[in-house]
Tab-separated table of C-alpha atoms in Angstrom:
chain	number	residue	atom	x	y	z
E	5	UNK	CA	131.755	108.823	42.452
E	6	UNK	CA	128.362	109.742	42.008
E	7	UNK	CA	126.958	106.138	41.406
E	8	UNK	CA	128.894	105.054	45.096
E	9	UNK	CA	126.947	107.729	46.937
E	10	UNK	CA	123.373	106.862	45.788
E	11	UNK	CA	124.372	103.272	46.533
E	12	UNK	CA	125.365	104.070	49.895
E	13	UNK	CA	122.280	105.956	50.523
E	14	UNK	CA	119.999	102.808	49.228
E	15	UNK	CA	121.964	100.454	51.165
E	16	UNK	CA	121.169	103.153	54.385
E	17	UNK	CA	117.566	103.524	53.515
E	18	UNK	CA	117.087	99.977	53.180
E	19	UNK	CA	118.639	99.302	56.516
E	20	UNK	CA	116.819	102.152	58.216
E	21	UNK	CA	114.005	100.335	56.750
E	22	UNK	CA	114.596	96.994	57.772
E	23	UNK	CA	115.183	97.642	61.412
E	24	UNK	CA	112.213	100.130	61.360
E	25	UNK	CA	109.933	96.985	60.419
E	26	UNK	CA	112.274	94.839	62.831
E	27	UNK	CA	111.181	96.823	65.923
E	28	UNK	CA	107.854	97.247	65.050
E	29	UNK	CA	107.055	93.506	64.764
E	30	UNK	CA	108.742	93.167	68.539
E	31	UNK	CA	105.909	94.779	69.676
E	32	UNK	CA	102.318	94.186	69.239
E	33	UNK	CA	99.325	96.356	68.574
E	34	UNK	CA	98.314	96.912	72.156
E	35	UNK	CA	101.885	97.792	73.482
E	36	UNK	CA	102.730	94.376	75.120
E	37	UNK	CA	105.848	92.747	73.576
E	38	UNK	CA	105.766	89.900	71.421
E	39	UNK	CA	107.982	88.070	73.566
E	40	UNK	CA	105.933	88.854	76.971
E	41	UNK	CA	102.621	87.468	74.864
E	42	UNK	CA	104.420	84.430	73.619
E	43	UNK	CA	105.651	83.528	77.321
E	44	UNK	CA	102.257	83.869	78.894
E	45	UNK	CA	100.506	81.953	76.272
E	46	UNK	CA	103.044	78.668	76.632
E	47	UNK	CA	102.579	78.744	80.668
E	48	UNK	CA	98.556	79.222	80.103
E	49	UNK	CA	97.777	78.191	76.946
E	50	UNK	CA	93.939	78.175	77.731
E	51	UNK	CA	94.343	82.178	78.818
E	52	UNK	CA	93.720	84.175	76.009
E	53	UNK	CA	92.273	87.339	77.035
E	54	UNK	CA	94.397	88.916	79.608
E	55	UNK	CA	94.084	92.664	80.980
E	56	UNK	CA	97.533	93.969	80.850
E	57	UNK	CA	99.449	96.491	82.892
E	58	UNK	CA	102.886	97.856	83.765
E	59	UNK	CA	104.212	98.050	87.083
E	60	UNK	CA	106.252	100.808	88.788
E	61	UNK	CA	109.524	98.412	87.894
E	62	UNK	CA	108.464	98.230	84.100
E	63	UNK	CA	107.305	94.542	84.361
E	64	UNK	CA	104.056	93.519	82.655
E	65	UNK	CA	101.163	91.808	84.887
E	66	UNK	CA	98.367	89.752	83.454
E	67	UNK	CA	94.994	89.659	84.999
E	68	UNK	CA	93.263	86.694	84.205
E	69	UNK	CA	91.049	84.661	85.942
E	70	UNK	CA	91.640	80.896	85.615
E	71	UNK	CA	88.808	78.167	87.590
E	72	UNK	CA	86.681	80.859	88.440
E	73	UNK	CA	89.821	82.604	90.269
E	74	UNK	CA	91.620	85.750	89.715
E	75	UNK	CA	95.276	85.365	89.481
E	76	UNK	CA	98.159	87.542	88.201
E	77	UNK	CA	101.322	86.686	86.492
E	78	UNK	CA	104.285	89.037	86.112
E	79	UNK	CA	106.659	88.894	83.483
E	80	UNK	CA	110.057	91.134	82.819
E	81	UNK	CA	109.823	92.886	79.117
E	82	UNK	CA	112.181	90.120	77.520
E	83	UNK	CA	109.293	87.660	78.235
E	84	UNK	CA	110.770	85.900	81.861
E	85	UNK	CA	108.100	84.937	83.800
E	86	UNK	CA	108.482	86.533	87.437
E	87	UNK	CA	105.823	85.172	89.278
E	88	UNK	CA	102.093	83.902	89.529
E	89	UNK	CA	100.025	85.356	92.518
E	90	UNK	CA	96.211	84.804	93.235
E	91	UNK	CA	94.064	85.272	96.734
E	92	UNK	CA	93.046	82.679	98.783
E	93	UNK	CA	90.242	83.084	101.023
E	94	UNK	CA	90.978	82.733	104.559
E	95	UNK	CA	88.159	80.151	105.099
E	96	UNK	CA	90.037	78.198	102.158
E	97	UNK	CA	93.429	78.063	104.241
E	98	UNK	CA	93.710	74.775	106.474
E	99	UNK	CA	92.591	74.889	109.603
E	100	UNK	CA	96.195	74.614	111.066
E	101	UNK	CA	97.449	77.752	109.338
E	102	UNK	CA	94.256	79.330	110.218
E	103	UNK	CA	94.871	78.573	113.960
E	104	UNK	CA	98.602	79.524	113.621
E	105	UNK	CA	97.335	82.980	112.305
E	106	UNK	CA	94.964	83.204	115.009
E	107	UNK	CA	97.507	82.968	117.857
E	108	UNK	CA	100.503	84.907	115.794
E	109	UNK	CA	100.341	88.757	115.420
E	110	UNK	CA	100.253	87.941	111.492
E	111	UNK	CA	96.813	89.045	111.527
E	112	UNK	CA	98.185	92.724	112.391
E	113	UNK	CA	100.041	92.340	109.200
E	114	UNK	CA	96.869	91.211	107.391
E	115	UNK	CA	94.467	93.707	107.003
E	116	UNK	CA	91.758	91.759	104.954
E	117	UNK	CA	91.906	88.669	107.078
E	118	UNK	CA	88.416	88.483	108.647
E	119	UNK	CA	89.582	86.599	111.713
């Protein structure tokens, strides 16, 4: 009887052991997920040195600036890719939404529009 019970409790410390290493490798040294880091680097492979946050919705956002622009990407903690945001100057915008933003009360709406 005795030699079942310190099997049992090998087999337990070995699994308490094995999932102990399993969740730490889910996660990586500066609190991002693995699977968060592995879905930003395959949608911008050339974007290696992010600044990371979490949202008030527990989503991670990457700021990264790509061309000389500042964009951020949000992605849920299993790694799904939300969404990809950056600013556009108003200047940049064609003329045509420009003029449609002129004559709309958008611009109410838009509080760093310098129209």
């Amino acid at each position: 009887m005795g030699f079942t019970i310190k099997r049992s409790i090998k087999h337990l410390v070995l699994i308490f052991c094995i999932c102990a290493v399993s969740c730490t490798a889910q996660e990586s040294k500066n609190g991002i997920p693995e699977v968060v880091l592995r879905t930003f680097e395959q949608k911008y492979p050339k974007e290696n040195s992010p600044e990371w946050e979490v949202d008030a919705n527990g989503n991670f956002e990457a700021h990264f600036k790509k061309d000389g622009e500042k964009y951020r990407a949000d992605f849920t903690p299993a790694g799904q890719w939300i969404e990809t945001e950056n600013s556009i100057k108003y200047d940049d915008l064609p003329e045509a939404v420009q003029d449609a933003i002129k004559m709309s009360s958008i611009k109410m709406i838009l509080p760093k529009l310098n129209v």
